[in-house]
Amino acid sequence: MLDVQAPDAPLTLCPNSNASSECAHCKVRALSVCSALEAEELAALDKLARHVSFEKHQTIFAQGEASHSVFNITSGSVRLFKLLPDGRRQIVGFALPGDFLGLSLSERNAFSVETLSIASACQFPRAAFSELADAKPHLLRRLYDMAGHELSLAQDQMVILGRRTAEEKVAAFLLGLRKRWARIDGSTVRAPLPMSRQDIGDFLGLTVETVSRMMTKLARDKIIVIVPDGVRLLDLARLEALAET
Amino acid sequence: MLDVQAPDAPLTLCPNSNASSECAHCKVRALSVCSALEAEELAALDKLARHVSFEKHQTIFAQGEASHSVFNITSGSVRLFKLLPDGRRQIVGFALPGDFLGLSLSERNAFSVETLSIASACQFPRAAFSELADAKPHLLRRLYDMAGHELSLAQDQMVILGRRTAEEKVAAFLLGLRKRWARIDGSTVRAPLPMSRQDIGDFLGLTVETVSRMMTKLARDKIIVIVPDGVRLLDLARLEALAET
DNA sequence: CGTTGGGTTGATCGACCTCAATAAAAGTGG
DNA sequence: CCACTTTTATTGAGGTCGATCAACCCAACG
């Protein structure tokens, strides 16, 4: 895993050979699938890794296609979504640096993934990765724990989608996102929003307009401040009261 | 795992010793976590298993409590749900025979589980089960694959909750449930509904009344027939058209 | 600058919720 | 097996939250 946040990182595929011994410098390693692996396992992973970079709004893989690779996001962020035949879209998640794409290792992609910004990732061939998981129980356990965590987040999202009002949805979304950013950059009140209002709406089961209205309502109530590229959470207590679990 | 569907099975905890060598007779083995395990692994699982039975509407475990056990449902069915402080409820899933409860192996239960009918299960101590998973890579891999499958179902449910109309929700629910019953009893058009309309509503993000109205609408349109304890799916094609992925 | 892709705001509409009544089913005790 | 209660399901009438439709704003960018 390269240090992909170097400003001059090329927007191209890097040859596999470049990836070796780069895990040691990886900024997201502590957050990602690679954490808590032994040296030998990390080395084996390293051998499979190929570092890739993507432009803004580029498709990484598409729903329904055969799945060739799994990815570990190293910089930037992406949206995971499902499309209905009539064009309705449900975003099933956003992946931030350190997040893993392809936990379910299925033959076909269950959703599409597009970047929200320029982004980079470690790419692993799916079949080889699956075999490595079978050969390295620590890795498999790590994947299992991550899948359990994702499952739990998905269930939280079901509550949000099924039983919360528009205002509660937006509050819960902002809190959840801030929490995830906190792991990455330690920020405590800033929540960058690399995704559009439309994306937020498609994640929360709302329209753009409703998301916008709820954001301005939260801002008018002095609970958040809308800043360029994100929000600042002013009143965590009231935000949590709105999003109460 | 006992043959729990014996009509005179007592509604009590069975001593651990009774469970040994019973996996061989388990009716749900082919469907459950136990499938695709080697003899030695199955024996190790068997040693941890304790067979338990539950009455109708009994709580198996509750949201927020420390998690002591994981379960494999052997008969009957249960609802998995999350409660908000104000009483709103979101059902995050129904478990049928063969389904596993506790995939995420977390310290605290993320949801509550209640039976919908009399039910029975194989109970395993969580800590010992987790250790066994680390010791038996086949078991771990099986758990991982099941978690990936559950995650995929959860994402499908997000689409249903976020982007489908009431009628589509009910149609998708009935189709999904029939598919799951088909694995168990091979039935092709019958979908038993052990859960109440309220449960269905809390699963789909609807009210009881709306569920009832949509069911009668589907029945009026000759797409389903409402029968005691369930529905019969008359027109799979039209039902699938409504639920189209 | 014009154009384009968000984002915000307002007015109106409708799908689903709420409240209420009734019906049907499932227990329960005699 | 039958009154009686309790629970669950259905149906109707009316209200509301969020969707829809439609302007308008604003910043980025060729």
Coordinates of C-alpha atoms (C1' of nucleotides) in Angstrom, one line a residue:
Chain A
M1 CA 0.0 0.0 0.0
L2 CA 1.5 3.2 -1.2
D3 CA 1.5 6.5 0.5
V4 CA -1.2 7.6 -1.9
Q5 CA -1.8 11.0 -0.6
A6 CA 1.4 12.3 -2.1
P7 CA 0.1 15.3 -4.1
D8 CA 1.8 14.1 -7.3
A9 CA 0.6 10.5 -7.2
P10 CA -0.2 9.6 -10.8
L11 CA -3.8 8.8 -11.8
T12 CA -2.7 5.5 -13.3
L13 CA -2.3 1.9 -12.4
C14 CA 0.9 1.2 -10.6
P15 CA 2.7 -2.0 -11.5
N16 CA 2.5 -4.7 -9.0
S17 CA 6.2 -4.7 -8.3
N18 CA 5.9 -1.2 -6.9
A19 CA 3.6 -2.3 -4.1
S20 CA 6.0 -4.6 -2.3
S21 CA 7.1 -3.5 1.1
E22 CA 4.9 -0.4 0.9
C23 CA 2.4 -1.6 3.5
A24 CA 4.9 -0.4 6.2
H25 CA 4.2 3.2 5.1
C26 CA 0.5 2.9 4.6
K27 CA -1.4 5.7 6.2
V28 CA -4.6 3.7 6.6
R29 CA -3.1 0.5 7.8
A30 CA -4.1 0.8 11.4
L31 CA -7.7 1.3 10.3
S32 CA -8.0 -1.3 7.6
V33 CA -8.0 -5.0 7.0
C34 CA -4.3 -5.1 7.3
S35 CA -4.2 -4.2 10.9
A36 CA -3.6 -6.9 13.5
L37 CA -1.9 -9.1 11.0
E38 CA 1.4 -10.8 11.6
A39 CA 4.4 -9.8 9.5
E40 CA 4.3 -12.9 7.4
E41 CA 0.6 -12.4 6.6
L42 CA 1.1 -8.8 5.8
A43 CA 3.9 -9.8 3.4
A44 CA 1.6 -12.3 1.7
L45 CA -1.1 -9.6 1.3
D46 CA 1.5 -7.2 0.1
K47 CA 2.5 -9.5 -2.7
L48 CA -1.1 -9.5 -4.0
A49 CA -1.6 -5.8 -3.7
R50 CA -1.6 -3.5 -6.6
H51 CA -2.0 0.2 -6.0
V52 CA -4.6 2.0 -8.1
S53 CA -5.8 5.6 -8.4
F54 CA -9.1 6.9 -9.6
E55 CA -10.5 10.2 -10.9
K56 CA -13.5 11.9 -9.5
H57 CA -16.8 10.1 -10.3
Q58 CA -15.0 7.2 -11.8
T59 CA -16.7 3.8 -11.6
I60 CA -14.6 1.3 -9.7
F61 CA -16.9 -1.6 -10.3
A62 CA -20.5 -2.1 -11.4
Q63 CA -23.5 -3.9 -10.0
G64 CA -24.1 -7.3 -11.7
E65 CA -20.6 -7.6 -13.2
A66 CA -18.4 -10.5 -12.4
S67 CA -16.2 -9.5 -9.5
H68 CA -12.5 -9.7 -10.2
S69 CA -11.0 -7.7 -7.4
V70 CA -11.5 -6.5 -3.9
F71 CA -10.2 -3.1 -2.7
N72 CA -9.0 -1.3 0.3
I73 CA -9.5 2.4 0.0
T74 CA -6.4 4.3 0.9
S75 CA -7.5 7.9 0.1
G76 CA -10.6 9.7 -1.1
S77 CA -14.1 8.3 -0.6
V78 CA -16.6 6.4 -2.7
R79 CA -20.3 5.6 -2.8
L80 CA -21.7 2.1 -2.9
F81 CA -25.2 1.9 -4.5
K82 CA -27.8 -0.2 -6.0
L83 CA -30.0 0.9 -8.9
L84 CA -33.6 -0.2 -9.6
P85 CA -34.5 -0.7 -13.3
D86 CA -36.5 2.5 -13.2
G87 CA -33.6 4.6 -12.1
R88 CA -34.3 4.8 -8.4
R89 CA -31.0 4.6 -6.5
Q90 CA -30.2 3.4 -3.0
I91 CA -26.8 4.2 -1.6
V92 CA -25.9 1.3 0.7
G93 CA -22.8 2.9 2.1
F94 CA -19.9 5.3 1.7
A95 CA -16.4 4.0 2.0
L96 CA -13.7 6.2 3.5
P97 CA -10.0 5.7 3.7
G98 CA -9.3 2.4 5.4
D99 CA -12.6 0.9 4.4
F100 CA -12.7 -2.4 2.5
L101 CA -14.8 -3.2 -0.6
G102 CA -15.7 -6.7 -1.3
L103 CA -16.2 -8.2 2.1
S104 CA -18.7 -10.7 0.8
L105 CA -16.3 -12.1 -1.9
S106 CA -19.3 -13.0 -4.1
E107 CA -19.0 -13.9 -7.7
R108 CA -21.0 -10.9 -8.9
N109 CA -21.0 -7.4 -7.5
A110 CA -24.1 -6.8 -5.5
F111 CA -23.7 -3.0 -6.0
S112 CA -21.8 -0.4 -7.9
V113 CA -19.0 1.7 -6.6
E114 CA -18.1 5.2 -7.8
T115 CA -15.6 7.6 -6.4
L116 CA -16.8 10.9 -4.9
S117 CA -13.4 12.5 -5.3
I118 CA -10.1 11.5 -6.6
A119 CA -9.3 8.4 -4.7
S120 CA -6.8 5.6 -4.4
A121 CA -7.0 2.0 -3.3
C122 CA -5.1 -1.3 -2.9
Q123 CA -6.5 -3.7 -5.3
F124 CA -6.3 -7.5 -4.8
P125 CA -7.4 -10.2 -7.2
R126 CA -10.6 -11.7 -5.6
A127 CA -9.7 -15.3 -6.1
A128 CA -6.2 -15.0 -4.8
F129 CA -7.4 -12.9 -1.9
S130 CA -10.0 -15.6 -1.0
E131 CA -7.4 -18.3 -1.1
L132 CA -5.1 -16.2 1.1
A133 CA -7.9 -15.8 3.6
D134 CA -8.2 -19.6 3.7
A135 CA -4.5 -19.9 4.2
K136 CA -4.1 -17.2 6.9
P137 CA -6.6 -17.6 9.7
H138 CA -5.7 -14.3 11.2
L139 CA -6.7 -12.6 8.0
L140 CA -9.9 -14.6 7.8
R141 CA -10.8 -13.7 11.3
R142 CA -10.2 -10.1 10.6
L143 CA -12.4 -10.2 7.6
Y144 CA -15.1 -12.0 9.6
D145 CA -15.0 -9.4 12.3
M146 CA -15.2 -6.6 9.7
A147 CA -18.2 -8.3 8.1
G148 CA -19.9 -8.5 11.5
H149 CA -19.2 -4.9 12.0
E150 CA -20.6 -4.0 8.6
L151 CA -23.6 -6.1 9.3
S152 CA -24.2 -4.2 12.5
L153 CA -23.9 -0.9 10.7
A154 CA -26.3 -2.1 8.0
Q155 CA -28.9 -2.9 10.7
D156 CA -28.5 0.5 12.2
Q157 CA -29.2 1.9 8.8
M158 CA -32.3 -0.2 8.6
V159 CA -33.6 1.6 11.7
I160 CA -32.8 4.9 10.2
L161 CA -34.5 4.1 6.9
G162 CA -37.5 2.4 8.4
R163 CA -38.4 4.3 11.5
R164 CA -36.9 7.8 11.6
T165 CA -38.2 11.2 10.4
A166 CA -36.3 13.2 7.8
E167 CA -34.7 15.4 10.5
E168 CA -33.6 12.4 12.6
K169 CA -32.2 10.8 9.5
V170 CA -30.0 13.7 8.7
A171 CA -28.9 14.1 12.3
A172 CA -28.0 10.4 12.6
F173 CA -26.2 10.6 9.3
L174 CA -24.0 13.6 10.3
L175 CA -23.2 12.0 13.7
G176 CA -22.3 8.7 12.1
L177 CA -20.1 10.3 9.5
R178 CA -18.3 12.5 12.0
K179 CA -17.6 9.4 14.1
R180 CA -16.0 7.7 11.1
W181 CA -14.0 10.8 10.2
A182 CA -12.8 10.9 13.8
R183 CA -11.1 7.5 13.5
I184 CA -9.3 8.8 10.4
D185 CA -8.3 12.3 11.1
G186 CA -9.2 12.7 14.8
S187 CA -11.5 15.7 14.0
T188 CA -14.1 16.1 16.7
V189 CA -16.6 18.6 15.3
R190 CA -15.8 18.8 11.6
A191 CA -17.6 16.4 9.3
P192 CA -16.4 16.7 5.7
L193 CA -19.2 15.9 3.2
P194 CA -17.5 14.6 0.0
M195 CA -20.9 13.5 -1.2
S196 CA -23.7 15.6 -2.8
R197 CA -27.1 16.3 -1.2
Q198 CA -28.5 13.9 -3.7
D199 CA -26.1 11.2 -2.5
I200 CA -27.2 11.9 1.1
G201 CA -30.8 11.7 0.1
D202 CA -30.3 8.4 -1.7
F203 CA -28.6 7.1 1.4
L204 CA -31.3 8.2 3.7
G205 CA -34.4 7.5 1.6
L206 CA -35.1 11.2 1.1
T207 CA -35.1 13.7 -1.8
V208 CA -32.4 16.3 -2.3
E209 CA -34.9 19.0 -1.4
T210 CA -35.7 17.4 1.9
V211 CA -32.1 16.9 2.8
S212 CA -31.4 20.5 2.0
R213 CA -34.3 21.7 4.1
M214 CA -33.3 19.6 7.0
M215 CA -29.7 20.8 6.8
T216 CA -30.8 24.5 6.8
K217 CA -33.2 23.7 9.7
L218 CA -30.4 22.2 11.7
A219 CA -28.3 25.3 10.9
R220 CA -31.1 27.7 11.7
D221 CA -31.4 25.9 15.1
K222 CA -27.7 26.5 15.7
I223 CA -27.1 22.7 15.9
I224 CA -24.7 22.7 12.9
V225 CA -22.9 25.2 10.7
I226 CA -22.7 24.6 7.0
V227 CA -19.2 25.2 5.8
P228 CA -17.5 24.6 2.4
D229 CA -17.3 20.9 1.7
G230 CA -19.0 19.8 4.9
V231 CA -20.5 20.8 8.2
R232 CA -19.3 21.7 11.7
L233 CA -21.3 20.1 14.5
L234 CA -22.0 22.8 17.1
D235 CA -24.3 21.1 19.5
L236 CA -23.5 17.4 19.7
A237 CA -26.0 17.0 22.6
R238 CA -29.0 18.2 20.7
L239 CA -27.8 16.3 17.6
E240 CA -27.6 13.1 19.6
A241 CA -31.0 13.8 21.1
L242 CA -32.4 13.9 17.6
A243 CA -30.6 10.8 16.5
E244 CA -31.1 8.9 19.8
T245 CA -30.6 5.2 19.5
Chain B
M1 CA -28.3 -30.8 17.6
L2 CA -31.3 -32.7 18.5
D3 CA -34.2 -33.7 16.4
V4 CA -36.2 -31.0 18.0
Q5 CA -39.4 -31.5 16.1
A6 CA -40.3 -34.5 18.1
P7 CA -43.8 -33.6 19.3
D8 CA -42.9 -34.5 22.9
A9 CA -39.7 -32.4 23.1
P10 CA -39.8 -30.8 26.6
L11 CA -39.8 -27.0 26.9
T12 CA -36.6 -27.1 29.0
L13 CA -32.9 -26.9 28.7
C14 CA -31.4 -30.2 27.8
P15 CA -28.2 -31.2 29.5
N16 CA -25.1 -30.8 27.4
S17 CA -24.4 -34.5 27.4
N18 CA -27.6 -35.2 25.5
A19 CA -26.5 -33.2 22.6
S20 CA -23.5 -35.3 21.7
S21 CA -23.7 -37.2 18.4
E22 CA -27.1 -35.7 17.7
C23 CA -25.9 -33.4 14.9
A24 CA -26.2 -36.4 12.6
H25 CA -30.0 -36.3 12.9
C26 CA -30.4 -32.6 12.8
K27 CA -33.1 -31.6 10.3
V28 CA -31.6 -28.2 9.5
R29 CA -28.0 -29.2 9.3
A30 CA -27.8 -28.9 5.6
L31 CA -29.0 -25.3 5.8
S32 CA -27.1 -24.1 8.8
V33 CA -23.6 -23.2 10.0
C34 CA -22.9 -26.9 10.5
S35 CA -23.1 -27.7 6.8
A36 CA -19.8 -28.3 4.9
L37 CA -17.9 -29.0 8.1
E38 CA -15.6 -32.0 8.5
A39 CA -16.4 -34.7 10.9
E40 CA -13.9 -33.6 13.4
E41 CA -15.2 -30.0 13.3
L42 CA -18.7 -31.1 13.6
A43 CA -17.8 -33.2 16.7
A44 CA -16.2 -30.2 18.3
L45 CA -19.2 -28.1 17.6
D46 CA -21.4 -30.8 18.9
K47 CA -19.5 -30.8 22.3
L48 CA -20.4 -27.1 22.8
A49 CA -24.0 -27.5 21.7
R50 CA -26.9 -27.4 24.1
H51 CA -30.3 -27.8 22.9
V52 CA -33.0 -25.4 24.1
S53 CA -36.7 -24.9 23.5
F54 CA -38.7 -21.7 23.8
E55 CA -42.4 -20.9 24.1
K56 CA -44.3 -18.5 21.8
H57 CA -43.3 -14.9 22.2
Q58 CA -40.4 -15.7 24.6
T59 CA -37.3 -13.5 24.6
I60 CA -34.2 -15.3 23.6
F61 CA -31.9 -12.4 24.3
A62 CA -32.3 -8.7 24.6
Q63 CA -30.7 -5.7 22.9
G64 CA -27.9 -4.1 25.0
E65 CA -27.4 -7.1 27.3
A66 CA -24.1 -8.8 27.4
S67 CA -24.0 -11.6 24.9
H68 CA -23.4 -15.0 26.4
S69 CA -24.5 -17.3 23.7
V70 CA -25.0 -17.7 20.0
F71 CA -27.8 -19.9 18.6
N72 CA -28.7 -21.9 15.6
I73 CA -32.5 -22.1 15.1
T74 CA -33.7 -25.7 14.7
S75 CA -37.4 -25.2 14.6
G76 CA -39.9 -22.4 14.7
S77 CA -39.1 -18.8 13.8
V78 CA -38.0 -15.6 15.6
R79 CA -37.9 -11.9 15.1
L80 CA -34.8 -9.7 15.4
F81 CA -35.5 -6.1 16.3
K82 CA -34.2 -2.9 17.6
L83 CA -36.2 -0.5 19.7
L84 CA -35.9 3.3 19.9
P85 CA -36.3 4.9 23.3
D86 CA -39.8 6.2 22.3
G87 CA -41.0 2.7 21.4
R88 CA -40.6 2.8 17.7
R89 CA -39.5 -0.6 16.6
Q90 CA -37.5 -1.8 13.5
I91 CA -37.4 -5.5 12.8
V92 CA -34.0 -6.1 11.2
G93 CA -34.8 -9.7 10.3
F94 CA -36.7 -12.9 10.8
A95 CA -34.8 -16.1 11.5
L96 CA -36.2 -19.4 10.3
P97 CA -35.0 -23.0 10.9
G98 CA -31.3 -23.3 10.0
D99 CA -30.6 -19.6 10.6
F100 CA -27.8 -18.5 12.9
L101 CA -28.1 -15.8 15.5
G102 CA -25.0 -14.1 16.7
L103 CA -22.9 -13.9 13.5
S104 CA -21.2 -10.7 14.7
L105 CA -20.0 -12.3 17.9
S106 CA -20.0 -8.9 19.7
E107 CA -19.9 -8.3 23.4
R108 CA -23.3 -6.9 23.6
N109 CA -26.4 -7.8 21.7
A110 CA -27.2 -5.3 19.0
F111 CA -30.8 -6.3 18.9
S112 CA -33.4 -8.3 20.7
V113 CA -34.7 -11.7 19.6
E114 CA -38.2 -13.1 20.4
T115 CA -39.8 -16.2 19.2
L116 CA -42.9 -16.0 16.9
S117 CA -44.0 -19.5 17.8
I118 CA -42.7 -22.3 19.9
A119 CA -39.2 -22.7 18.7
S120 CA -36.0 -24.6 19.5
A121 CA -32.3 -23.9 18.9
C122 CA -28.8 -25.1 19.4
Q123 CA -27.2 -22.9 22.0
F124 CA -23.4 -22.3 22.1
P125 CA -21.4 -20.3 24.6
R126 CA -20.2 -17.3 22.7
A127 CA -16.6 -17.3 24.0
A128 CA -16.1 -21.0 23.4
F129 CA -17.7 -20.7 20.0
S130 CA -15.4 -17.8 19.1
E131 CA -12.4 -19.8 20.1
L132 CA -13.6 -22.8 18.1
A133 CA -13.9 -20.6 15.1
D134 CA -10.3 -19.6 15.5
A135 CA -9.3 -23.2 15.9
K136 CA -11.3 -24.5 13.0
P137 CA -10.7 -22.5 9.8
H138 CA -13.5 -24.3 8.0
L139 CA -15.9 -23.1 10.6
L140 CA -14.5 -19.6 10.4
R141 CA -14.8 -19.6 6.7
R142 CA -18.4 -20.8 6.9
L143 CA -19.2 -18.0 9.4
Y144 CA -17.5 -15.5 7.2
D145 CA -19.5 -16.6 4.1
M146 CA -22.7 -16.5 6.1
A147 CA -21.9 -13.0 7.4
G148 CA -21.3 -11.9 3.8
H149 CA -24.6 -13.3 2.8
E150 CA -26.4 -11.6 5.6
L151 CA -24.7 -8.4 4.7
S152 CA -26.0 -8.7 1.2
L153 CA -29.5 -9.4 2.4
A154 CA -29.3 -6.3 4.7
Q155 CA -28.3 -4.2 1.7
D156 CA -31.3 -5.5 -0.3
Q157 CA -33.4 -4.6 2.7
M158 CA -32.0 -1.0 2.6
V159 CA -33.2 -0.7 -1.0
I160 CA -36.7 -1.9 0.1
L161 CA -36.8 0.5 3.1
G162 CA -35.4 3.5 1.3
R163 CA -36.7 3.4 -2.2
R164 CA -39.8 1.3 -2.6
T165 CA -43.5 2.0 -2.3
A166 CA -45.7 0.2 0.2
E167 CA -47.0 -2.2 -2.4
E168 CA -43.5 -3.0 -3.7
K169 CA -42.4 -3.5 -0.1
V170 CA -45.0 -6.1 0.6
A171 CA -44.5 -7.8 -2.7
A172 CA -40.7 -8.0 -2.1
F173 CA -41.3 -9.2 1.4
L174 CA -43.6 -12.1 0.3
L175 CA -41.2 -13.1 -2.5
G176 CA -38.2 -13.0 -0.2
L177 CA -39.9 -15.0 2.5
R178 CA -41.2 -17.6 0.0
K179 CA -37.7 -18.1 -1.3
R180 CA -36.4 -18.7 2.2
W181 CA -39.2 -21.2 3.0
A182 CA -38.5 -23.0 -0.3
R183 CA -35.0 -23.8 1.0
I184 CA -36.5 -25.3 4.1
D185 CA -39.7 -27.1 3.0
G186 CA -39.4 -26.9 -0.8
S187 CA -42.8 -25.2 -1.0
T188 CA -43.1 -23.3 -4.2
V189 CA -46.2 -21.1 -3.8
R190 CA -47.0 -21.2 -0.1
A191 CA -45.5 -18.6 2.2
P192 CA -46.3 -19.2 5.8
L193 CA -46.5 -16.0 7.8
P194 CA -45.6 -16.8 11.4
M195 CA -45.3 -13.1 12.1
S196 CA -48.1 -10.6 12.6
R197 CA -49.0 -7.7 10.3
Q198 CA -47.5 -5.4 12.9
D199 CA -44.2 -7.4 12.6
I200 CA -44.3 -7.1 8.8
G201 CA -45.0 -3.4 9.1
D202 CA -42.1 -3.0 11.5
F203 CA -39.9 -4.9 9.1
L204 CA -40.9 -2.8 6.1
G205 CA -41.2 0.6 7.6
L206 CA -44.9 0.7 7.3
T207 CA -47.9 0.7 9.7
V208 CA -50.1 -2.3 10.3
E209 CA -52.9 -0.7 8.4
T210 CA -50.9 -0.1 5.3
V211 CA -49.6 -3.7 5.3
S212 CA -53.2 -4.9 5.6
R213 CA -54.4 -2.7 2.8
M214 CA -51.6 -3.8 0.5
M215 CA -52.2 -7.4 1.3
T216 CA -55.9 -7.1 0.5
K217 CA -55.0 -5.1 -2.7
L218 CA -52.7 -7.9 -3.8
A219 CA -55.4 -10.4 -3.0
R220 CA -58.1 -8.3 -4.9
D221 CA -55.7 -8.2 -7.9
K222 CA -55.5 -12.0 -7.8
I223 CA -51.8 -11.9 -7.2
I224 CA -51.9 -13.7 -3.9
V225 CA -54.5 -15.5 -1.8
I226 CA -54.7 -14.9 1.9
V227 CA -54.9 -18.3 3.7
P228 CA -54.8 -19.2 7.4
D229 CA -51.3 -18.6 8.7
G230 CA -49.9 -17.3 5.5
V231 CA -50.4 -16.5 1.8
R232 CA -50.4 -18.4 -1.4
L233 CA -48.6 -16.7 -4.3
L234 CA -50.8 -17.1 -7.3
D235 CA -49.0 -14.9 -9.8
L236 CA -45.3 -15.0 -9.3
A237 CA -44.6 -13.0 -12.5
R238 CA -46.7 -10.0 -11.4
L239 CA -45.3 -10.2 -7.9
E240 CA -41.8 -10.1 -9.3
A241 CA -42.7 -7.3 -11.5
L242 CA -43.8 -5.3 -8.5
A243 CA -40.7 -6.2 -6.5
E244 CA -38.3 -6.0 -9.5
T245 CA -34.7 -5.7 -8.5
Chain C
dC1 C1' -18.8 35.9 -19.4
dG2 C1' -22.1 32.1 -20.6
dT3 C1' -22.8 27.5 -19.1
dT4 C1' -23.3 23.9 -16.0
dG5 C1' -23.9 21.3 -11.9
dG6 C1' -25.0 21.6 -7.3
dG7 C1' -27.8 23.8 -3.6
dT8 C1' -31.7 26.3 -1.6
dT9 C1' -36.4 27.9 -1.3
dG10 C1' -41.5 28.0 -2.2
dA11 C1' -46.1 26.1 -3.5
dT12 C1' -48.8 22.2 -4.1
dC13 C1' -49.8 17.3 -4.1
dG14 C1' -50.3 12.6 -2.6
dA15 C1' -48.8 8.3 -0.3
dC16 C1' -48.9 6.8 3.8
dC17 C1' -50.0 7.7 8.7
dT18 C1' -53.4 8.5 12.4
dC19 C1' -57.5 7.9 14.5
dA20 C1' -61.7 5.3 14.9
dA21 C1' -64.8 1.7 14.2
dT22 C1' -65.8 -3.0 13.1
dA23 C1' -64.8 -7.8 12.2
dA24 C1' -62.6 -11.9 12.8
dA25 C1' -59.7 -15.0 15.3
dA26 C1' -57.7 -16.9 19.3
dG27 C1' -57.6 -17.8 23.8
dT28 C1' -60.0 -18.8 28.5
dG29 C1' -62.8 -20.4 32.0
dG30 C1' -67.1 -22.4 33.0
Chain D
dC1 C1' -68.6 -27.0 23.7
dC2 C1' -70.0 -22.4 24.3
dA3 C1' -70.0 -17.3 26.4
dC4 C1' -66.6 -13.9 27.1
dT5 C1' -62.5 -11.5 26.7
dT6 C1' -58.4 -10.3 24.3
dT7 C1' -55.7 -9.9 20.4
dT8 C1' -55.2 -9.3 15.6
dA9 C1' -56.9 -7.9 11.1
dT10 C1' -59.6 -5.1 8.2
dT11 C1' -61.8 -1.0 6.5
dG12 C1' -62.9 4.0 6.4
dA13 C1' -62.1 9.1 6.9
dG14 C1' -59.2 12.7 7.4
dG15 C1' -54.5 14.7 8.3
dT16 C1' -49.5 15.3 7.5
dC17 C1' -44.8 14.6 6.3
dG18 C1' -42.1 14.4 2.7
dA19 C1' -42.4 14.2 -2.5
dT20 C1' -43.0 16.7 -6.6
dC21 C1' -42.7 20.6 -9.6
dA22 C1' -40.7 24.9 -10.4
dA23 C1' -37.9 29.0 -9.6
dC24 C1' -33.8 30.9 -8.4
dC25 C1' -29.0 31.3 -6.6
dC26 C1' -24.2 30.6 -6.8
dA27 C1' -19.7 28.9 -7.6
dA28 C1' -16.6 26.6 -10.8
dC29 C1' -14.9 26.6 -15.2
dG30 C1' -14.3 26.6 -20.1

